[in-house]
Coordinates of C-alpha atoms in Angstrom, one line a residue:
M270 CA 126.5 96.5 106.8
A271 CA 125.7 99.2 104.3
S272 CA 123.4 97.0 102.3
N273 CA 121.4 96.3 105.4
Y274 CA 120.5 100.0 105.7
S275 CA 119.9 100.7 102.0
Y276 CA 116.5 101.9 102.9
L277 CA 118.2 104.8 104.8
S278 CA 121.2 105.4 102.5
N279 CA 118.8 105.9 99.6
A280 CA 116.5 108.2 101.4
D281 CA 116.6 112.0 101.4
P282 CA 118.5 113.1 104.6
G283 CA 116.3 116.3 104.7
Y284 CA 113.2 114.1 104.8
I285 CA 114.5 111.9 107.6
D286 CA 115.4 115.0 109.6
Q287 CA 111.9 116.4 109.1
V288 CA 110.3 113.2 110.2
Y289 CA 112.6 113.2 113.3
Q290 CA 111.6 116.7 114.2
D291 CA 107.9 115.7 113.9
Y292 CA 108.7 112.7 116.2
L293 CA 110.3 115.0 118.8
R294 CA 107.2 117.2 118.8
D295 CA 104.7 114.3 118.9
P296 CA 105.8 110.7 118.5
Q297 CA 102.2 109.7 117.5
S298 CA 102.3 112.0 114.5
V299 CA 104.7 109.7 112.6
E300 CA 104.2 106.2 111.3
F301 CA 104.7 103.3 113.7
G302 CA 107.9 102.2 111.9
W303 CA 109.5 105.6 112.3
Q304 CA 108.4 105.7 115.9
K305 CA 110.3 102.5 116.6
F306 CA 113.3 103.6 114.6
F307 CA 113.6 106.9 116.5
E308 CA 113.0 105.2 119.9
G309 CA 116.0 103.0 119.1
F310 CA 118.0 106.1 118.0
E311 CA 117.2 108.0 121.2
F312 CA 118.0 104.9 123.3
S313 CA 121.3 104.5 121.5
R314 CA 122.2 108.2 122.1
A315 CA 121.3 108.1 125.7
K316 CA 123.3 104.9 126.4
F317 CA 126.3 105.3 124.0
G318 CA 126.3 108.9 122.9
D319 CA 126.0 110.5 119.5
E320 CA 128.8 108.4 118.0
A321 CA 127.1 105.1 118.7
Q322 CA 126.2 102.7 115.9
V323 CA 122.6 101.4 115.5
T324 CA 122.5 97.9 117.0
G325 CA 118.8 97.1 117.3
D326 CA 117.0 94.3 115.4
V327 CA 116.7 95.9 112.0
K328 CA 114.4 93.1 110.9
E329 CA 111.6 94.9 112.6
I330 CA 112.0 97.6 110.0
Y331 CA 112.0 94.9 107.3
V332 CA 108.6 93.6 108.5
L333 CA 107.3 97.2 108.6
N334 CA 108.4 97.6 105.0
L335 CA 106.5 94.3 104.2
I336 CA 103.4 95.6 105.8
N337 CA 103.6 98.9 104.0
A338 CA 104.1 97.0 100.7
Y339 CA 100.9 95.0 101.2
R340 CA 99.0 98.2 101.8
T341 CA 100.5 99.9 98.8
R342 CA 100.8 97.1 96.3
G343 CA 98.7 94.2 97.6
H344 CA 95.9 95.1 95.1
L345 CA 98.2 93.8 92.3
F346 CA 98.2 90.3 93.7
T347 CA 94.5 89.7 94.5
K348 CA 92.3 86.9 93.3
S349 CA 89.9 89.4 91.8
N350 CA 89.5 88.1 88.3
P351 CA 86.7 85.5 88.0
V352 CA 87.5 84.1 84.5
R353 CA 91.3 84.3 83.9
E354 CA 94.6 84.7 85.5
R355 CA 95.9 88.1 86.4
R356 CA 99.0 89.6 84.9
Q357 CA 102.2 89.1 86.9
Y358 CA 103.9 92.1 88.6
T359 CA 107.4 92.5 90.0
P360 CA 108.7 92.9 92.5
D361 CA 106.3 90.6 94.3
L362 CA 105.4 90.3 98.0
S363 CA 107.7 87.4 98.8
L364 CA 109.7 87.5 102.0
E365 CA 113.0 87.6 100.1
T366 CA 112.0 90.9 98.5
F367 CA 112.2 92.4 102.1
D368 CA 115.4 90.6 103.2
L369 CA 113.3 88.1 105.2
S370 CA 113.1 84.3 104.8
D371 CA 111.1 81.3 105.9
A372 CA 113.5 81.0 108.9
D373 CA 111.8 84.2 110.3
L374 CA 108.2 82.9 110.1
D375 CA 108.1 81.8 113.7
T376 CA 109.9 84.9 115.0
V377 CA 107.7 87.3 117.0
F378 CA 107.8 90.9 115.8
Q379 CA 106.6 94.0 117.5
A380 CA 105.5 95.2 114.1
G381 CA 102.3 93.2 114.5
V382 CA 101.1 96.1 116.6
D383 CA 100.9 98.1 113.4
I384 CA 98.1 95.9 111.9
G385 CA 96.2 95.6 115.2
I386 CA 97.2 92.1 116.3
G387 CA 100.0 93.0 118.8
P388 CA 103.4 91.3 118.8
A389 CA 103.0 88.3 116.5
K390 CA 104.8 85.7 114.6
L391 CA 105.7 86.7 111.1
R392 CA 103.6 83.9 109.6
D393 CA 100.5 85.4 111.4
I394 CA 101.3 88.9 110.2
V395 CA 101.6 87.7 106.6
D396 CA 98.4 85.6 106.9
Q397 CA 96.5 88.7 108.2
L398 CA 97.9 90.9 105.3
E399 CA 97.0 88.2 102.7
K400 CA 93.4 88.0 103.9
T401 CA 93.0 91.7 104.0
Y402 CA 94.7 92.9 100.8
C403 CA 95.1 89.9 98.5
H404 CA 91.9 87.9 98.5
H405 CA 88.8 89.0 96.5
L406 CA 89.1 92.7 97.4
G407 CA 92.1 94.9 96.5
A408 CA 92.3 98.5 97.6
E409 CA 94.2 101.4 96.2
Y410 CA 94.3 104.2 98.9
M411 CA 97.9 104.8 100.1
F412 CA 98.4 107.5 97.5
I413 CA 95.8 109.7 99.2
R414 CA 97.5 112.7 100.7
Q415 CA 95.2 113.2 103.8
P416 CA 96.6 111.0 106.6
E417 CA 93.2 111.0 108.3
I418 CA 91.5 109.4 105.3
V419 CA 94.3 106.8 104.9
A420 CA 94.0 105.9 108.5
W421 CA 90.2 105.6 108.4
L422 CA 90.3 103.3 105.3
R423 CA 93.2 101.2 106.8
E424 CA 91.3 100.7 110.0
K425 CA 88.0 99.8 108.2
M426 CA 89.8 97.2 106.1
E427 CA 92.4 95.8 108.5
G428 CA 89.8 95.7 111.3
S429 CA 87.5 93.5 109.2
L430 CA 90.2 91.7 107.1
N431 CA 88.1 93.0 104.2
K432 CA 85.7 90.1 105.0
P433 CA 82.0 90.7 105.1
S434 CA 79.9 89.4 108.0
F435 CA 76.2 89.1 107.1
S436 CA 73.4 87.5 109.1
Q437 CA 71.4 84.6 107.5
E438 CA 68.6 87.1 106.8
E439 CA 70.9 89.4 105.0
K440 CA 72.4 86.5 103.0
L441 CA 69.0 85.3 101.9
R442 CA 68.1 88.8 100.9
I443 CA 71.2 89.1 98.8
L444 CA 70.4 85.7 97.2
S445 CA 66.9 86.9 96.4
K446 CA 68.0 90.0 94.6
L447 CA 70.7 88.1 92.7
N448 CA 68.1 85.6 91.6
E449 CA 65.9 88.4 90.3
A450 CA 68.8 89.8 88.3
V451 CA 69.7 86.4 86.8
V452 CA 66.1 85.2 86.0
F453 CA 65.1 88.5 84.5
E454 CA 67.8 88.4 81.9
D455 CA 67.2 84.7 81.2
F456 CA 63.5 85.4 80.8
L457 CA 64.1 88.2 78.3
A458 CA 66.5 86.0 76.4
K459 CA 64.1 83.2 75.9
K460 CA 60.9 85.3 75.3
Y461 CA 62.5 87.9 73.0
V462 CA 65.0 85.9 71.0
G463 CA 67.5 88.0 69.1
E464 CA 66.3 91.3 70.6
K465 CA 68.9 93.7 71.8
R466 CA 68.8 94.2 75.5
F467 CA 72.5 94.8 76.5
S468 CA 72.2 92.3 79.3
I469 CA 74.0 92.5 82.6
E470 CA 74.9 88.8 82.5
G471 CA 78.3 88.2 84.1
A472 CA 77.9 91.3 86.4
E473 CA 74.6 90.4 88.1
T474 CA 76.1 91.1 91.5
L475 CA 75.6 94.8 90.7
I476 CA 71.9 94.5 91.5
P477 CA 72.1 93.3 95.1
A478 CA 75.1 95.6 95.6
M479 CA 73.1 98.7 94.5
H480 CA 70.1 97.6 96.5
E481 CA 72.1 97.3 99.7
V482 CA 73.9 100.6 98.9
I483 CA 70.6 102.4 98.7
E484 CA 69.5 100.9 102.0
A485 CA 72.7 101.7 103.7
G486 CA 72.8 105.2 102.4
A487 CA 69.3 105.9 103.6
D488 CA 70.5 105.0 107.1
L489 CA 73.3 107.5 106.7
G490 CA 71.0 110.4 105.7
V491 CA 70.5 110.0 101.9
K492 CA 67.1 111.1 100.7
E493 CA 67.8 110.9 97.0
Y494 CA 70.0 109.2 94.5
V495 CA 70.7 110.4 90.9
V496 CA 72.0 107.5 88.7
G497 CA 73.7 107.7 85.4
M498 CA 74.7 104.8 83.2
A499 CA 75.2 103.6 79.7
H500 CA 73.0 100.9 78.1
R501 CA 74.5 97.7 79.6
G502 CA 72.4 96.4 82.4
R503 CA 70.0 99.3 82.3
L504 CA 66.8 97.2 81.9
N505 CA 67.8 95.2 85.0
V506 CA 68.5 98.3 87.0
L507 CA 65.2 99.8 85.9
V508 CA 63.1 96.9 87.1
N509 CA 65.1 95.5 90.1
I510 CA 66.4 98.8 91.6
L511 CA 64.0 101.6 90.5
G512 CA 60.9 99.4 90.5
K513 CA 59.8 100.1 86.9
P514 CA 56.9 97.7 86.2
H515 CA 58.0 94.6 84.4
S516 CA 54.9 95.0 82.2
D517 CA 56.2 98.3 80.9
V518 CA 59.5 96.7 79.8
F519 CA 57.6 93.8 78.2
S520 CA 55.3 96.2 76.4
E521 CA 58.4 98.0 74.9
F522 CA 59.8 94.7 73.6
E523 CA 56.4 94.1 72.0
G524 CA 56.5 97.5 70.4
Y525 CA 53.9 99.1 72.6
Y526 CA 54.6 102.3 74.5
N527 CA 52.6 104.2 77.1
E528 CA 51.4 107.3 75.3
T529 CA 51.6 109.4 78.5
E530 CA 55.4 109.1 78.3
D531 CA 57.4 111.4 76.1
L532 CA 59.9 108.9 74.7
A533 CA 60.7 110.7 71.5
G534 CA 61.0 107.3 69.7
D535 CA 64.2 106.3 71.7
V536 CA 65.1 102.7 72.3
K537 CA 64.2 101.0 75.5
Y538 CA 67.7 100.7 76.9
H539 CA 68.2 104.5 76.7
H540 CA 65.1 105.4 78.8
G541 CA 65.2 107.2 82.1
Y542 CA 62.9 106.6 85.1
S543 CA 62.2 107.9 88.6
S544 CA 60.5 106.5 91.6
D545 CA 60.0 106.6 95.3
I546 CA 60.9 103.6 97.4
T547 CA 60.6 102.8 101.1
T548 CA 63.7 101.1 102.7
R549 CA 63.4 98.3 105.2
P550 CA 63.4 100.6 108.2
G551 CA 60.7 102.6 106.5
K552 CA 62.7 105.6 105.2
K553 CA 61.5 107.2 102.0
V554 CA 64.1 107.6 99.2
H555 CA 63.7 109.1 95.7
L556 CA 65.6 107.4 92.8
S557 CA 66.1 108.8 89.4
L558 CA 67.9 107.3 86.4
C559 CA 68.9 109.8 83.8
A560 CA 68.0 109.1 80.2
N561 CA 71.1 108.5 78.1
P562 CA 70.4 108.6 74.4
S563 CA 74.0 109.8 73.7
H564 CA 77.2 107.9 73.8
L565 CA 78.2 106.0 77.0
E566 CA 79.9 108.3 79.4
A567 CA 78.2 111.5 78.1
V568 CA 75.6 111.1 80.9
G569 CA 78.2 111.6 83.6
P570 CA 78.2 115.4 83.8
V571 CA 74.5 115.4 83.3
T572 CA 74.0 113.2 86.3
Q573 CA 76.4 115.2 88.5
G574 CA 74.9 118.5 87.3
K575 CA 71.4 117.3 88.1
A576 CA 72.6 116.3 91.6
R577 CA 74.3 119.7 92.1
A578 CA 71.1 121.5 91.0
K579 CA 69.0 119.6 93.5
L580 CA 71.6 120.0 96.2
D581 CA 71.3 123.8 95.8
Q582 CA 67.6 124.1 95.2
K583 CA 66.1 121.3 97.2
Y584 CA 68.5 120.3 100.0
D585 CA 70.0 123.7 100.9
G586 CA 73.6 122.5 100.3
E587 CA 73.3 119.5 102.6
R588 CA 75.6 117.0 100.8
K589 CA 74.5 114.0 102.8
S590 CA 71.0 114.3 101.4
I591 CA 71.7 113.5 97.7
V592 CA 74.2 111.1 96.1
P593 CA 75.1 110.8 92.5
I594 CA 75.9 107.2 91.3
L595 CA 77.6 106.6 88.0
I596 CA 77.8 103.2 86.4
H597 CA 80.6 103.0 83.9
G598 CA 81.9 100.5 81.4
D599 CA 85.6 99.6 81.7
A600 CA 86.7 100.5 78.2
A601 CA 84.7 103.8 78.2
V602 CA 85.8 105.0 81.6
A603 CA 89.4 104.6 80.5
A604 CA 89.1 106.1 77.1
Q605 CA 86.5 108.8 76.9
G606 CA 87.8 112.3 77.6
V607 CA 84.5 113.4 79.1
V608 CA 85.3 111.2 82.1
Y609 CA 88.6 113.0 82.8
E610 CA 87.0 116.4 82.3
Q611 CA 84.2 115.6 84.8
I612 CA 86.5 114.2 87.4
Q613 CA 88.9 117.1 87.0
M614 CA 86.2 119.6 87.7
S615 CA 84.3 117.5 90.4
E616 CA 86.0 119.1 93.4
L617 CA 85.7 122.7 92.1
E618 CA 83.4 124.8 94.3
A619 CA 81.0 125.6 91.4
Y620 CA 80.6 122.0 90.3
Q621 CA 81.1 119.6 93.3
A622 CA 78.1 117.6 94.4
G623 CA 79.5 116.1 97.6
G624 CA 81.2 113.1 96.0
T625 CA 80.1 110.6 93.4
I626 CA 80.0 106.8 93.7
H627 CA 81.5 105.3 90.6
I628 CA 80.8 101.7 89.8
V629 CA 82.7 100.2 86.9
I630 CA 81.2 97.1 85.2
N631 CA 84.5 95.7 84.2
N632 CA 83.9 93.2 81.4
Q633 CA 87.6 93.1 80.5
V634 CA 86.8 93.8 76.9
G635 CA 85.7 96.8 75.0
F636 CA 83.3 95.8 72.1
T637 CA 85.9 93.3 70.7
T638 CA 89.2 94.7 72.1
N639 CA 91.1 93.0 74.9
Y640 CA 91.9 95.3 77.7
T641 CA 95.7 94.9 77.2
D642 CA 95.3 96.5 73.8
A643 CA 92.9 99.2 74.9
R644 CA 94.8 101.3 77.5
T645 CA 98.2 102.1 78.8
S646 CA 97.2 102.3 82.5
T647 CA 97.3 99.3 84.8
Y648 CA 93.6 99.7 85.7
C649 CA 90.7 101.2 83.9
T650 CA 90.0 103.2 87.0
D651 CA 93.4 105.0 87.2
V652 CA 91.7 108.3 86.4
A653 CA 90.6 108.1 90.1
K654 CA 94.0 109.2 91.1
V655 CA 93.3 112.7 89.7
T656 CA 91.2 113.4 92.7
N657 CA 92.9 111.1 95.2
S658 CA 89.9 108.9 95.2
P659 CA 90.1 105.4 96.8
V660 CA 89.5 102.4 94.4
F661 CA 88.2 99.0 95.5
H662 CA 88.9 96.2 93.0
V663 CA 86.5 93.4 93.7
N664 CA 85.8 89.9 92.3
G665 CA 82.3 90.1 90.6
D666 CA 81.6 86.4 91.4
D667 CA 81.8 87.1 95.2
V668 CA 78.6 88.9 95.8
E669 CA 79.0 89.4 99.5
T670 CA 82.4 91.1 99.0
V671 CA 80.9 93.3 96.3
V672 CA 78.1 94.3 98.7
F673 CA 80.7 94.9 101.4
A674 CA 82.9 97.1 99.2
C675 CA 79.9 99.1 98.0
K676 CA 78.6 99.7 101.5
M677 CA 82.1 100.8 102.6
A678 CA 82.2 103.2 99.6
M679 CA 78.9 104.7 100.7
E680 CA 80.1 105.2 104.2
F681 CA 83.3 106.8 102.9
R682 CA 81.3 109.1 100.7
Q683 CA 79.0 110.2 103.5
R684 CA 81.9 110.8 105.8
Y685 CA 84.3 112.7 103.5
H686 CA 82.1 113.8 100.6
R687 CA 84.6 112.7 97.9
D688 CA 84.5 110.4 94.9
V689 CA 85.0 106.7 95.4
F690 CA 85.4 104.0 92.8
I691 CA 84.4 100.3 92.8
D692 CA 86.0 98.3 90.0
L693 CA 83.7 95.3 89.6
L694 CA 85.8 92.7 87.9
C695 CA 83.4 90.5 85.9
Y696 CA 82.7 89.4 82.3
R697 CA 80.2 89.9 79.5
R698 CA 78.3 86.7 78.9
H699 CA 77.4 87.6 75.3
G700 CA 78.9 89.9 72.7
H701 CA 78.6 93.6 72.7
N702 CA 74.9 93.0 72.1
E703 CA 72.9 89.8 71.8
G704 CA 73.4 89.7 68.0
D705 CA 77.2 89.6 68.1
E706 CA 79.4 86.4 68.3
P707 CA 82.3 87.2 70.6
R708 CA 84.1 84.0 69.9
F709 CA 85.3 85.3 66.6
T710 CA 87.5 88.0 68.3
Q711 CA 88.0 86.6 71.9
P712 CA 88.0 82.8 71.5
N713 CA 90.0 82.0 74.6
L714 CA 88.1 84.3 76.9
Y715 CA 84.7 83.1 75.7
K716 CA 85.7 79.5 76.0
A717 CA 86.3 80.1 79.7
I718 CA 83.1 82.2 80.0
A719 CA 81.0 79.4 78.4
K720 CA 82.0 77.0 81.2
H721 CA 81.6 79.6 84.0
K722 CA 78.6 79.4 86.4
N723 CA 76.6 82.6 86.9
P724 CA 77.1 84.5 90.2
R725 CA 73.7 83.3 91.6
D726 CA 74.7 79.6 91.2
I727 CA 78.1 80.3 92.7
Y728 CA 76.6 82.0 95.7
F729 CA 73.9 79.4 96.3
A730 CA 76.6 76.7 96.3
N731 CA 78.5 78.6 98.9
L732 CA 75.4 79.1 101.1
L733 CA 74.5 75.4 100.7
A734 CA 77.9 74.3 101.8
K735 CA 77.6 76.4 104.9
G736 CA 74.1 75.3 105.8
F737 CA 72.3 78.6 105.1
V738 CA 70.0 77.1 102.5
A739 CA 68.6 73.7 101.6
K740 CA 69.2 71.7 98.5
G741 CA 66.6 72.6 95.9
D742 CA 65.9 76.1 97.3
D743 CA 67.6 77.6 94.2
K744 CA 65.1 75.9 91.9
K745 CA 62.2 77.1 94.0
L746 CA 63.5 80.7 93.9
D747 CA 64.0 80.5 90.1
K748 CA 60.6 78.9 89.4
A749 CA 58.7 81.4 91.6
F750 CA 60.2 84.5 90.1
R751 CA 60.0 83.1 86.5
S752 CA 56.3 82.2 87.0
K753 CA 55.7 85.8 88.2
L754 CA 57.3 87.2 85.1
Q755 CA 55.4 84.9 82.8
S756 CA 52.1 85.8 84.6
I757 CA 52.8 89.5 84.1
A758 CA 53.8 89.1 80.5
S759 CA 50.7 87.1 79.7
A760 CA 48.2 89.3 81.5
D761 CA 49.5 92.7 80.8
L762 CA 50.4 92.4 77.2
C763 CA 46.9 91.2 76.5
G764 CA 45.3 93.8 78.7
E765 CA 47.0 97.0 79.8
A766 CA 49.3 97.3 76.8
F767 CA 46.3 97.1 74.5
V768 CA 44.4 99.8 76.4
A769 CA 47.4 102.0 76.6
N770 CA 47.7 101.9 72.9
K771 CA 44.0 101.9 72.0
A772 CA 44.0 105.5 70.7
A773 CA 47.0 104.9 68.4
M774 CA 45.5 101.6 67.1
T775 CA 42.1 103.3 66.4
G776 CA 43.8 106.1 64.6
C777 CA 45.6 103.6 62.3
L778 CA 42.3 101.9 61.5
L779 CA 40.6 105.2 60.6
H780 CA 43.5 106.1 58.4
L781 CA 43.2 102.7 56.6
L782 CA 39.4 103.3 56.1
D783 CA 40.1 106.7 54.4
L784 CA 42.4 105.0 51.9
M785 CA 39.8 102.4 51.0
P786 CA 37.5 103.0 48.0
R787 CA 33.8 103.4 49.1
S788 CA 32.9 100.4 47.0
S789 CA 34.9 98.2 49.2
R790 CA 33.3 99.2 52.5
H791 CA 30.3 96.9 52.2
W792 CA 31.7 94.6 54.8
L793 CA 31.2 97.3 57.5
K794 CA 27.5 96.8 57.3
R795 CA 27.8 93.2 58.6

């Protein structure tokens, strides 16, 4: 019998006694499994005295251990990688790992109460846990030391099975933003062949996710967002989130710059921008993207410092009013020391800004290096554990789940004013920039990527199968937005861009005239 109770014999007796004392004071203060354990213990003492042996159905404890394992380690067994198989981890979540078997699947266990479905068959308990913790969204949160936060996250996820539920209007809005992200990158690729743009292709779901986060945050009291990011995806974020005119971006590709902007000669994918937008319910929100001419994660402390300054000077310390958002790269967030330094200081009284939302564009490759050769930690986001911040690992091909995770992160931030991480598992369609050939260093990965549909096409096929859209609607969306971009490019580059640079062009002509010999100026009289 000793092996059946190894979970007790291996435990610290002092700890068990402490839990028992807590149970005697308030049974609801301890985990459900310990409640049932001590209920059985008290029943045994009352009926048989202190010398009695435990005779209850110990398999209830096994099922509770299984439930706890899904909550703690389920993220290791998700379907979160869109382009390749995940690494295998042991021990796994098989029934045998918890001294259960297929013979127990149709047995009803009281432990089902712990996940909100009441007494249930083991197969239903497992199905519920699989849907919640092992589909396209994996969550790391059980290491958090505040029981209230753990309970809140558990209720949010288990109550919804981590499955988003959007109306048809919301689905079509997500599809529209996803279409804008995809078409914009494709338009730039075809119009400015060979130009560096550090495209977001492979992670386009970031755009509808950020859009919905801004909308959701405004409903929760956010008046301003301060955003920091490196170069990948910046142009897409500028036009599709902050509303920078497409014509300005096209002008920069053509080499024209608005002379009213102090750009200091920096490249277009380092520029900052700020704007005011109006959300769907009519709320005004200010957005600012910090310029980042330095290296990757260097913008992090600048972003948080800017948010803290505005928190003190503009919002009188009201942390719900302003939210910093940092968009990282997977290799950089794991490797650059400035990330650890910032996170380590983020909860100090002099530096904290009410919690930062961290979104990691996880391409699974750093420049040319495979992630397994780039870090020791399991995840690129393991630095989050420094501040006991929850992490949501989400499949970047599943746009609805990405939006769901980001909105949950925003709600968490507004409730607890702590950092939260979204690990967006995706891929990089091209090389480090559009001039690199990634097949030289990652042939297997890029063979898979070449055959992989973009997130918009995947989502449209999903909506079509469920009857939310009609066949051909995707082509109409694509054509409409592409025509808009072409119209802007044709009109503005011939008009506004020329006017904006008129003074500079005139100056160049006058300089050329000064260099010409007077004898050669006879043509000016014509």
